[in-house]
XYZ file of C-alpha atoms in Angstrom:
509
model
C -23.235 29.766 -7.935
C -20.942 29.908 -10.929
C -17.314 29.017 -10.339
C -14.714 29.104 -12.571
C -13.155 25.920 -11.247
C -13.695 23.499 -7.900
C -10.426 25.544 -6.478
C -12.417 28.706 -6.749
C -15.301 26.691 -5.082
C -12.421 25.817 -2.106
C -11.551 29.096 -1.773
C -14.592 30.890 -1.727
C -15.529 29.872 1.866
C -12.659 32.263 3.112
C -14.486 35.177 1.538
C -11.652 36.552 -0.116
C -10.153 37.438 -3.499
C -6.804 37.164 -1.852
C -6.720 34.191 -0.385
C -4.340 32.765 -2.383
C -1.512 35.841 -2.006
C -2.457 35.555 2.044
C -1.410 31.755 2.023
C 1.688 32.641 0.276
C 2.649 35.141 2.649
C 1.785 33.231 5.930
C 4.031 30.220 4.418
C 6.784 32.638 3.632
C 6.655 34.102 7.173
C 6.979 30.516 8.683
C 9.112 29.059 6.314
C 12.363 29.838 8.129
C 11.275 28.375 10.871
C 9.737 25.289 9.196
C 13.402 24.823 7.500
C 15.163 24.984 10.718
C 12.777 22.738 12.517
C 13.474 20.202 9.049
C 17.021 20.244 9.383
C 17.163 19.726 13.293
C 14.734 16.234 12.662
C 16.948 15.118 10.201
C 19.804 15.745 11.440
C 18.623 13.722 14.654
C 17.200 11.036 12.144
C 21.014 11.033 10.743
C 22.537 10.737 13.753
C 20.497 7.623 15.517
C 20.373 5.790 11.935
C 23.440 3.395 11.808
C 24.276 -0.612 11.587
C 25.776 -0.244 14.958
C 22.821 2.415 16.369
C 19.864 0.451 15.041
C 21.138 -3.184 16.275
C 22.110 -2.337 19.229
C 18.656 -0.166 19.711
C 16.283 -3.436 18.910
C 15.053 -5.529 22.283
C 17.916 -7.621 22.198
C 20.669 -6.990 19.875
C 21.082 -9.213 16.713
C 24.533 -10.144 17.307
C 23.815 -11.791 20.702
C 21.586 -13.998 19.231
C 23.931 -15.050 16.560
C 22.812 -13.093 13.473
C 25.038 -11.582 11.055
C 22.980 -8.212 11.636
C 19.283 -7.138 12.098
C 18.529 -7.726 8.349
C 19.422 -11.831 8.909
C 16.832 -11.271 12.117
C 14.516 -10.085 10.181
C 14.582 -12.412 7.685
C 15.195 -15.475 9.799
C 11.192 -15.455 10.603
C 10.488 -16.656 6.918
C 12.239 -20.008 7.559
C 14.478 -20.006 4.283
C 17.531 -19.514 3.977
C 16.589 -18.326 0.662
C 14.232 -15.558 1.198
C 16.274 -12.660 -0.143
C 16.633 -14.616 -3.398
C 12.710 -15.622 -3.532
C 11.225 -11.703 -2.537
C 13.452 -10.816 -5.663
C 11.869 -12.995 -8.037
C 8.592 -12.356 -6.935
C 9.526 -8.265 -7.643
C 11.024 -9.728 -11.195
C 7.373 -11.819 -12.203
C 5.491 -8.334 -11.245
C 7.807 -5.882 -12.576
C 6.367 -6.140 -16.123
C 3.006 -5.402 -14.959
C 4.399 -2.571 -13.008
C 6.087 -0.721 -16.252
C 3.312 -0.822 -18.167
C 1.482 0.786 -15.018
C 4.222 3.086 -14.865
C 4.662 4.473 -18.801
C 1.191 5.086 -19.102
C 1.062 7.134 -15.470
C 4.152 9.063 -16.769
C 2.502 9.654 -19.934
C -1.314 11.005 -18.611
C 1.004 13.087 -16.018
C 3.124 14.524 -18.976
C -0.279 15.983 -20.742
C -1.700 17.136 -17.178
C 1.599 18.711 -16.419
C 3.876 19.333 -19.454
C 6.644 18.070 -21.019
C 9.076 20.287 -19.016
C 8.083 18.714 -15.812
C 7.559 15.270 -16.486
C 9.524 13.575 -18.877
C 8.789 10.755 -22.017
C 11.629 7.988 -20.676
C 12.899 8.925 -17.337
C 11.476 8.744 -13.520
C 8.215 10.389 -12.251
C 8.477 13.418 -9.885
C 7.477 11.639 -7.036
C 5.557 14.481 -5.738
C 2.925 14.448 -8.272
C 1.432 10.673 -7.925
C -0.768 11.737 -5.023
C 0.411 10.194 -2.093
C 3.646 11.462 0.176
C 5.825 8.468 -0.369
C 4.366 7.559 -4.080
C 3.361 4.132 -2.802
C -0.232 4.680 -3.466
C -1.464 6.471 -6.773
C -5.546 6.164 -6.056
C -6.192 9.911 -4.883
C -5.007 11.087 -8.440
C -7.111 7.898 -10.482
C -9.414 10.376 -12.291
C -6.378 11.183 -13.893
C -5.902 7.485 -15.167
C -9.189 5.925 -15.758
C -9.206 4.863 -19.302
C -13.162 5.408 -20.057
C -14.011 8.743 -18.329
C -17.948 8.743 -19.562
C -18.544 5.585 -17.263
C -20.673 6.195 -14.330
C -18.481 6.643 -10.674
C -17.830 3.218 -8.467
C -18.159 5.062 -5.522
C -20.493 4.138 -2.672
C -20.268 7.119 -0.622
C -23.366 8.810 -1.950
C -25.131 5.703 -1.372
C -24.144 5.506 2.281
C -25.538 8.740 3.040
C -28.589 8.520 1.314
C -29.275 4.901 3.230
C -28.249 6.984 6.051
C -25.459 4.517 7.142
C -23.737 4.807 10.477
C -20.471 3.326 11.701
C -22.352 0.093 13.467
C -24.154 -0.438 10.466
C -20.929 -0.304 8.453
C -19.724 -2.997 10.857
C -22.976 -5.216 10.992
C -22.877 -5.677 7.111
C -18.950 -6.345 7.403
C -20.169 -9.366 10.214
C -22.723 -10.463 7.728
C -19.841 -11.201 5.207
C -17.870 -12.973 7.016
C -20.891 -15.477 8.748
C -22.256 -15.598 5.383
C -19.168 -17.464 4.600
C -19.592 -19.869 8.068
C -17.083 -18.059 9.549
C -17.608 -16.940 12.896
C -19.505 -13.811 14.254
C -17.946 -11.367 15.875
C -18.201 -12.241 20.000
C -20.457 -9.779 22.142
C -17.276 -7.937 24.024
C -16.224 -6.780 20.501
C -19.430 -4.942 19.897
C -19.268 -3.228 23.716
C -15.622 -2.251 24.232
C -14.253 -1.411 20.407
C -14.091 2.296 19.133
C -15.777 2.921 15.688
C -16.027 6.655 15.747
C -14.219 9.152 17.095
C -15.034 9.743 20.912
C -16.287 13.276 21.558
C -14.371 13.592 24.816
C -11.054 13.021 24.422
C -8.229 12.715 21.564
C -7.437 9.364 20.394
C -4.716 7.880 16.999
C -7.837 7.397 14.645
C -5.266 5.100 12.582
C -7.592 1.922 11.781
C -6.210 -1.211 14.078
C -7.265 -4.623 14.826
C -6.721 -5.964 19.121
C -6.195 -9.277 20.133
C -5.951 -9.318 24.070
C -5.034 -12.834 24.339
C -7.986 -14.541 26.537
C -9.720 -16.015 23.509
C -12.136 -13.894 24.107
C -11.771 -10.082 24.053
C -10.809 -8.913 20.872
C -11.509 -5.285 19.478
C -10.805 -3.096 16.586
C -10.122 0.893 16.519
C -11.593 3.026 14.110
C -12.934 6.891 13.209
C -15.027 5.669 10.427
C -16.508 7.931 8.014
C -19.288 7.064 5.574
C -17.122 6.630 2.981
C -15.890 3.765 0.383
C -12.296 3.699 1.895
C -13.864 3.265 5.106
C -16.388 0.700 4.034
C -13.653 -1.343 3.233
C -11.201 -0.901 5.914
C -13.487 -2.097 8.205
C -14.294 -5.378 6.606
C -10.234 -5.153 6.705
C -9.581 -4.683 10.111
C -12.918 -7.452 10.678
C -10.286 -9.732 8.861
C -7.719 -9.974 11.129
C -10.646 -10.119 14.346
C -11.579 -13.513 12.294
C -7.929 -14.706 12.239
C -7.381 -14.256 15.921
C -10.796 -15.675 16.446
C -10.058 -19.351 14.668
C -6.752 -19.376 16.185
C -7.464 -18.777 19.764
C -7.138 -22.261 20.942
C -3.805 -22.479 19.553
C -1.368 -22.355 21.975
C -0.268 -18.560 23.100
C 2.899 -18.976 21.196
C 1.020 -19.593 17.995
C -1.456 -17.007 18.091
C 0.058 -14.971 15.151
C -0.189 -14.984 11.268
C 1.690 -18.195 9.573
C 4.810 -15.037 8.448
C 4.659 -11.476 9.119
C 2.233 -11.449 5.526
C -0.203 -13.795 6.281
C -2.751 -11.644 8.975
C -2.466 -8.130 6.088
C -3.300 -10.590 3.581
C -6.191 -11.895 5.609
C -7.661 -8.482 5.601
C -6.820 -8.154 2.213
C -8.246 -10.836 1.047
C -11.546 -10.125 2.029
C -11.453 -6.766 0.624
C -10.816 -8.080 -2.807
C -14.575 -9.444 -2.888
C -16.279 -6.708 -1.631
C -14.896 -3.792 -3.681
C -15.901 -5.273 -6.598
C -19.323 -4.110 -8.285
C -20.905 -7.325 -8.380
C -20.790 -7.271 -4.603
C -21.531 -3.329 -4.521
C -24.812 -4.837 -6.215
C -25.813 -8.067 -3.993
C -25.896 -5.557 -0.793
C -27.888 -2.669 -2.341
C -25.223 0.026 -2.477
C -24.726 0.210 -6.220
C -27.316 0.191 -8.895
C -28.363 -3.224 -10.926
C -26.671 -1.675 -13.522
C -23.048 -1.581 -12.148
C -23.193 -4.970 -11.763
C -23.761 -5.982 -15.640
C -20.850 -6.964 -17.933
C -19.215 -4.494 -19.573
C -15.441 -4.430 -20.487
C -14.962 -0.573 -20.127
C -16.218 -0.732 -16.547
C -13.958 -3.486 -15.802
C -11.494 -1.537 -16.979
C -11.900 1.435 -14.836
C -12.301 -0.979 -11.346
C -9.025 -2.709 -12.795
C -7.255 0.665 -13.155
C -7.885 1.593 -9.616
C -7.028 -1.449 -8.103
C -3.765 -1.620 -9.608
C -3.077 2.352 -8.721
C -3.124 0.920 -5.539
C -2.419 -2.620 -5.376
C 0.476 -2.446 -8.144
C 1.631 0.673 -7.165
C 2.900 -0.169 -4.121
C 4.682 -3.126 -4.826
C 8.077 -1.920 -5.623
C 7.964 0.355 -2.804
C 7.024 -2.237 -0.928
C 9.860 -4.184 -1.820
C 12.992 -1.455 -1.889
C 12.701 -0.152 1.842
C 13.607 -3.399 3.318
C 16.265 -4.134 -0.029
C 17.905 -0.693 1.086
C 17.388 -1.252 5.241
C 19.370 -4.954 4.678
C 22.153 -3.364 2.789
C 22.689 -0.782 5.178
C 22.661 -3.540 8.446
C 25.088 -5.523 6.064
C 27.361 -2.819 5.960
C 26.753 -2.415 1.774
C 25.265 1.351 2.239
C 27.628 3.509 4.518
C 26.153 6.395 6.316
C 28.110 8.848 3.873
C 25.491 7.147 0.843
C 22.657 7.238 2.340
C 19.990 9.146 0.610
C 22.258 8.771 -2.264
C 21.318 5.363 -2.352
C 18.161 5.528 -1.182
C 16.921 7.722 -3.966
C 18.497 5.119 -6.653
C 16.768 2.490 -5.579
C 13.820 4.669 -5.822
C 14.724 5.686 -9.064
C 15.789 2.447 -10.735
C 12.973 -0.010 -8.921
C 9.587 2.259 -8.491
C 10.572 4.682 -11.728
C 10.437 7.799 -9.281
C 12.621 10.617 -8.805
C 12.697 13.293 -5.775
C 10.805 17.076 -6.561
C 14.306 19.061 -6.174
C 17.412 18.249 -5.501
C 18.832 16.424 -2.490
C 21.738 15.763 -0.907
C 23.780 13.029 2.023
C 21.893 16.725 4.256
C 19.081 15.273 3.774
C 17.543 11.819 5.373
C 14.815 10.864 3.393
C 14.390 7.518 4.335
C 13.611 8.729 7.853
C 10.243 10.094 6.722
C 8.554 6.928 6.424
C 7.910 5.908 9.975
C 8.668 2.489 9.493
C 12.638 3.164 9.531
C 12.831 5.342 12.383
C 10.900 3.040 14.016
C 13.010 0.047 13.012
C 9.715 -1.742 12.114
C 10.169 -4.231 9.051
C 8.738 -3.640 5.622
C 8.709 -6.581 3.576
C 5.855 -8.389 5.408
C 3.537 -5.822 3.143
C 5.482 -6.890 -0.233
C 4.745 -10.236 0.654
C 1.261 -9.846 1.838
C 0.713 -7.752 -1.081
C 1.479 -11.022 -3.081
C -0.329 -13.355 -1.223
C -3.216 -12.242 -1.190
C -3.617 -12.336 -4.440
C -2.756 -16.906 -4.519
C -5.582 -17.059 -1.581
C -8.424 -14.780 -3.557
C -7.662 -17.144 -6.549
C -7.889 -20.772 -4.233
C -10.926 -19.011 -2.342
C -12.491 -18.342 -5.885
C -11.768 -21.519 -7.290
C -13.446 -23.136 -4.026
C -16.327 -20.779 -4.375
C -17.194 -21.818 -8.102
C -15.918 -18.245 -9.170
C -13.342 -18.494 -10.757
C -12.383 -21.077 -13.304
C -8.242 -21.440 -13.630
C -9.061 -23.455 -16.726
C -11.578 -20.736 -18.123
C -10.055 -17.573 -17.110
C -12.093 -15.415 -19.411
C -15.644 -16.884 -18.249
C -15.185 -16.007 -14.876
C -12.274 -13.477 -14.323
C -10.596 -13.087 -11.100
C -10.844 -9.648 -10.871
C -15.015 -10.230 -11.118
C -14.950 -13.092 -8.058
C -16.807 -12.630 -4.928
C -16.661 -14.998 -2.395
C -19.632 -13.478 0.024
C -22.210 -16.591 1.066
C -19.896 -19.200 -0.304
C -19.959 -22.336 2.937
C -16.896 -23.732 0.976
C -14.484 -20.757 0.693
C -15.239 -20.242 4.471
C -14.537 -23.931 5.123
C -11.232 -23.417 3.210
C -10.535 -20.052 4.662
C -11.382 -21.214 8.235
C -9.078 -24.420 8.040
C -6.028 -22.140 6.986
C -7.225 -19.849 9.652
C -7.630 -21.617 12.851
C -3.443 -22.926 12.348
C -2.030 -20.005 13.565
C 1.601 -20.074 12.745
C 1.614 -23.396 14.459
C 3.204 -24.746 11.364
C 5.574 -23.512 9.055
C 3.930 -21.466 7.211
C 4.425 -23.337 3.484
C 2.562 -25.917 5.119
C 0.208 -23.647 6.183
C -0.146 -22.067 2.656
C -0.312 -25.515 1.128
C -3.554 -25.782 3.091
C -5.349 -23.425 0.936
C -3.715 -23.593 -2.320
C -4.066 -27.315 -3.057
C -0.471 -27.940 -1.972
C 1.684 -25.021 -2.929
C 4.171 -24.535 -1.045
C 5.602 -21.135 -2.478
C 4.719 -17.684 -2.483
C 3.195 -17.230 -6.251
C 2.811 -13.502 -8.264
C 1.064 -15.986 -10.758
C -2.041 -14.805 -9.407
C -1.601 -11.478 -9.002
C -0.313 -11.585 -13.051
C -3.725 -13.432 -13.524
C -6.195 -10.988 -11.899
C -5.145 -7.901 -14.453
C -4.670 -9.641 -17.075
C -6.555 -7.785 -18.598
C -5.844 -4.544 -17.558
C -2.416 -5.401 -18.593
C -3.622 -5.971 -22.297
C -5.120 -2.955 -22.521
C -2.082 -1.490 -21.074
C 0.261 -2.706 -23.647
C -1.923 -1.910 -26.765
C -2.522 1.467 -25.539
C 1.263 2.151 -24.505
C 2.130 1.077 -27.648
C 0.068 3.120 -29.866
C 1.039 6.117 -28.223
C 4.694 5.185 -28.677
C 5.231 4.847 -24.570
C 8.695 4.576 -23.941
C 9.106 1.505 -21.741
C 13.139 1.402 -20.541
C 12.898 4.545 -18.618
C 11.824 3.047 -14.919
C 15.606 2.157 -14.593
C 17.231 5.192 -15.491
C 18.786 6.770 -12.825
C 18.403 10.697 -12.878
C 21.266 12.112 -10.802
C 19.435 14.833 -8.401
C 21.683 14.390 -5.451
C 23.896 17.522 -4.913
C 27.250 17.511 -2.471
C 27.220 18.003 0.736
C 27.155 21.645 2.126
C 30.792 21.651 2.857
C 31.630 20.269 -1.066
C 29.362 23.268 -2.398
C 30.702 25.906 -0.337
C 34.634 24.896 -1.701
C 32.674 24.770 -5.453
C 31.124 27.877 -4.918
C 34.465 29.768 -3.637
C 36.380 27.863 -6.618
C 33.554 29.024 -9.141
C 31.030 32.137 -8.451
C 28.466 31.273 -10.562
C 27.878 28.061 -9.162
C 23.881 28.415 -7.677
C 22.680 26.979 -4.653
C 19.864 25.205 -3.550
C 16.817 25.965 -0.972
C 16.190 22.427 0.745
């Protein structure tokens, strides 16, 4: 059928020409209510979110186990006294990688979009990078790739024309990890987990990983679909089943990641070998072809890694920099989203779609703070996982730290290598039965430090690129930490504006 675009496509399912006026109206009629329903939530949001609210609210108050507030808690399960200090440098060694990133997403936005909406030194409308919190940029990457005429990474097809199913999705994620001499996954995993979605009853189809503590029962929860995203979030989610499995002898109370980064950068790890196209290749789901050397294809696979793996970062690494300094009493409850959208502004480069105001509680939209649930174990994993892909490679024979360019990290796969397992499995099967720098010294050949080194080392050359191509298009790179004032006064402020001056104009939240 001939369509004029792949909207028209959408649409014409509803048999309509007016589908698009009907939408409008229907979200017009419901609006009011939609608005009064927004302003009730965060108003509640408002009203629990406080130092005094959210410390007293945890399971046992911070101050009655002698911490300054719930940030020092938090904080306290690093084992420095220094952590603070050492997240921020790690957000200082990546930030450079991170503007580049950023000036040439502004600039492929400001051609999709226009220069009226998206402008050549200042933040990004948030609302345009794809995702609701702009932590993740991947679901608008064809808008990014540098070398559009190169054929699509994407497995999906291939799953569905090898007519794969969810167990076989899991059996070739098992097959990774044995290949490796790591350990299969134990018969009660394969009868009592969930990989689709049951037909009988309603179930959270959010992707999670069980450990039921008898070192022997452990089970993962999933509604996978035949797609690449899935592919990979089950060899994820079969990542932190292999933790608990090597450390189930430890001792109850050491049954947990070495810090809250280690077991997400477990998962992560392993996902860092198979997305790339060499793997793709080895088990049949991408043509010999993808799996040849060619710098423009790197390119691409580098590109989408970072619009999710870079993009997050300084997301990542603000909620918990905004949560401490309200706990520390830095951030007062009159600042709030004031605050909140500076940080946004002057770390991640983003900016809100309209105008806000202290009305508004926009932190409370990311689950994680309602839920007084800690952030910064996903900077940090975020970072790590990068130092154990590169000690994994460099046990595998992939990667060469002395040759970078030979073997890049970005190309390593670790699949049937006995001596990354070995590695792997002796980090493993500690548990957080040590600190965990000794733990981390295990695998890196005695560093003791969280590194971005790595990280900075695995798109390296996407980061080249980067800077040539920002700076032959004249990219304006100081504009991530300009702060664009969009916060408006409270209600009561604007009504004694408006009644001092007419013309003042108000503002639909």
């Amino acid at each position: 059928m001939d369509f004029s675009d792949m909207g028209a496509m959408w649409r014409y399912v509803y048999e309509t020409d007016t589908f698009e006026e009907e939408v409008a109206e229907l979200w017009e009629t419901v609006r009011p209510l939609y608005e009064q329903l927004h302003a009730y939530v965060r108003r509640k949001l408002r009203e629990k979110y406080g130092v005094d609210k959210v410390s007293a609210d945890g399971p046992i108050p911070a101050h009655l186990l002698d911490f300054s507030d719930m940030g020092a808690m938090w904080r306290y399960v690093y084992e420095t006294d220094t952590f603070e200090e050492e997240v921020a440098e790690l957000w200082e060694t990546v930030r450079p990688l991170y503007e580049q990133l950023h000036a040439y997403v502004r600039r492929k936005l400001r051609e999709k979009y226009g220069v009226d909406k998206v402008s050549a030194d200042g933040p990004i409308p948030a609302h345009l990078l794809g995702d609701m919190w702009a932590q993740d940029w991947s679901n608008v990457k064809d808008l990014f790739l540098p070398c559009k005429n190169k054929p699509s990474l994407d497995i999906a097809p291939a799953l569905r024309k090898q007519n794969y199913t969810a167990e076989r999705m899991f059996r070739v994620s098992e097959e990774f990890f044995t290949s490796m001499g790591l350990s299969p996954m134990p018969e009660k995993f394969w009868n009592l987990s969930i990989i689709e979605k049951p037909k009988d009853r309603a179930i959270i189809c959010h992707a999670s990983a069980w450990d039921f503590c008898d070192s022997k029962d452990f089970r993962i929860k999933q509604c996978t679909d035949m797609t690449m995203e899935d592919f990979v979030t089950v060899h994820h989610e079969m990542g932190h089943v292999e933790y608990y499995i090597q450390y189930k002898d430890q001792h109850i109370a050491f049954r947990d990641g070495a810090n809250p980064g280690f077991h997400e950068a477990v998962g992560d790890v392993i996902s860092l070998s198979v997305v790339t196209p060499k793997h793709m290749v080895k088990i049949g789901l991408l043509p010999e072809s993808a799996g040849k050397k060619d710098s423009e294809v790197d390119l691409n696979y580098l590109m989408s890694q970072a619009l999710s793996k870079v993009a997050f970062l300084p997301f990542g690494y603000l909620i918990d920099v905004w949560r401490w300094n309200v706990f520390r009493g830095k951030i007062s409850s009159s600042h709030y989203n004031c605050e909140w959208w500076k940080l946004r502004s002057e770390v991640q480069g983003v900016q809100p779609p309209n105008i806000r105001s202290e009305e508004d509680f926009d932190p409370g939209a990311k689950y994680h703070i309602p839920a007084n649930v800690p952030y910064m174990s996903y900077f940090v994993s975020f970072i790590i996982q990068f130092q154990f892909h590169r000690a994994l490679c460099t046990a595998a024979g992939e990667y060469d730290p002395k040759n970078p360019l030979a073997k890049p990290l970005h190309d390593c796969d670790i699949y049937r290598s006995k001596k990354a397992g070995n590695l792997f499995k002796e980090m493993l099967r500690l548990g957080s039965s040590k600190p965990w720098p000794d733990v981390m010294a295990v695998i890196t050949e005695g560093n003791r430090r969280m590194d971005a080194s790595a990280l900075r080392e695995y798109f390296q050359p996407l980061e080249n690129w980067l800077r040539k191509d920002n700076k032959k298009h004249g990219a304006a790179m100081e504009g991530i930490a300009r702060h664009k004032n969009l916060m408006r006064e409270p209600r009561d402020e604007v009504e004694k504006e408006t009644a001092r001056a007419p013309s003042s104009s108000s503002h639909s939240q």
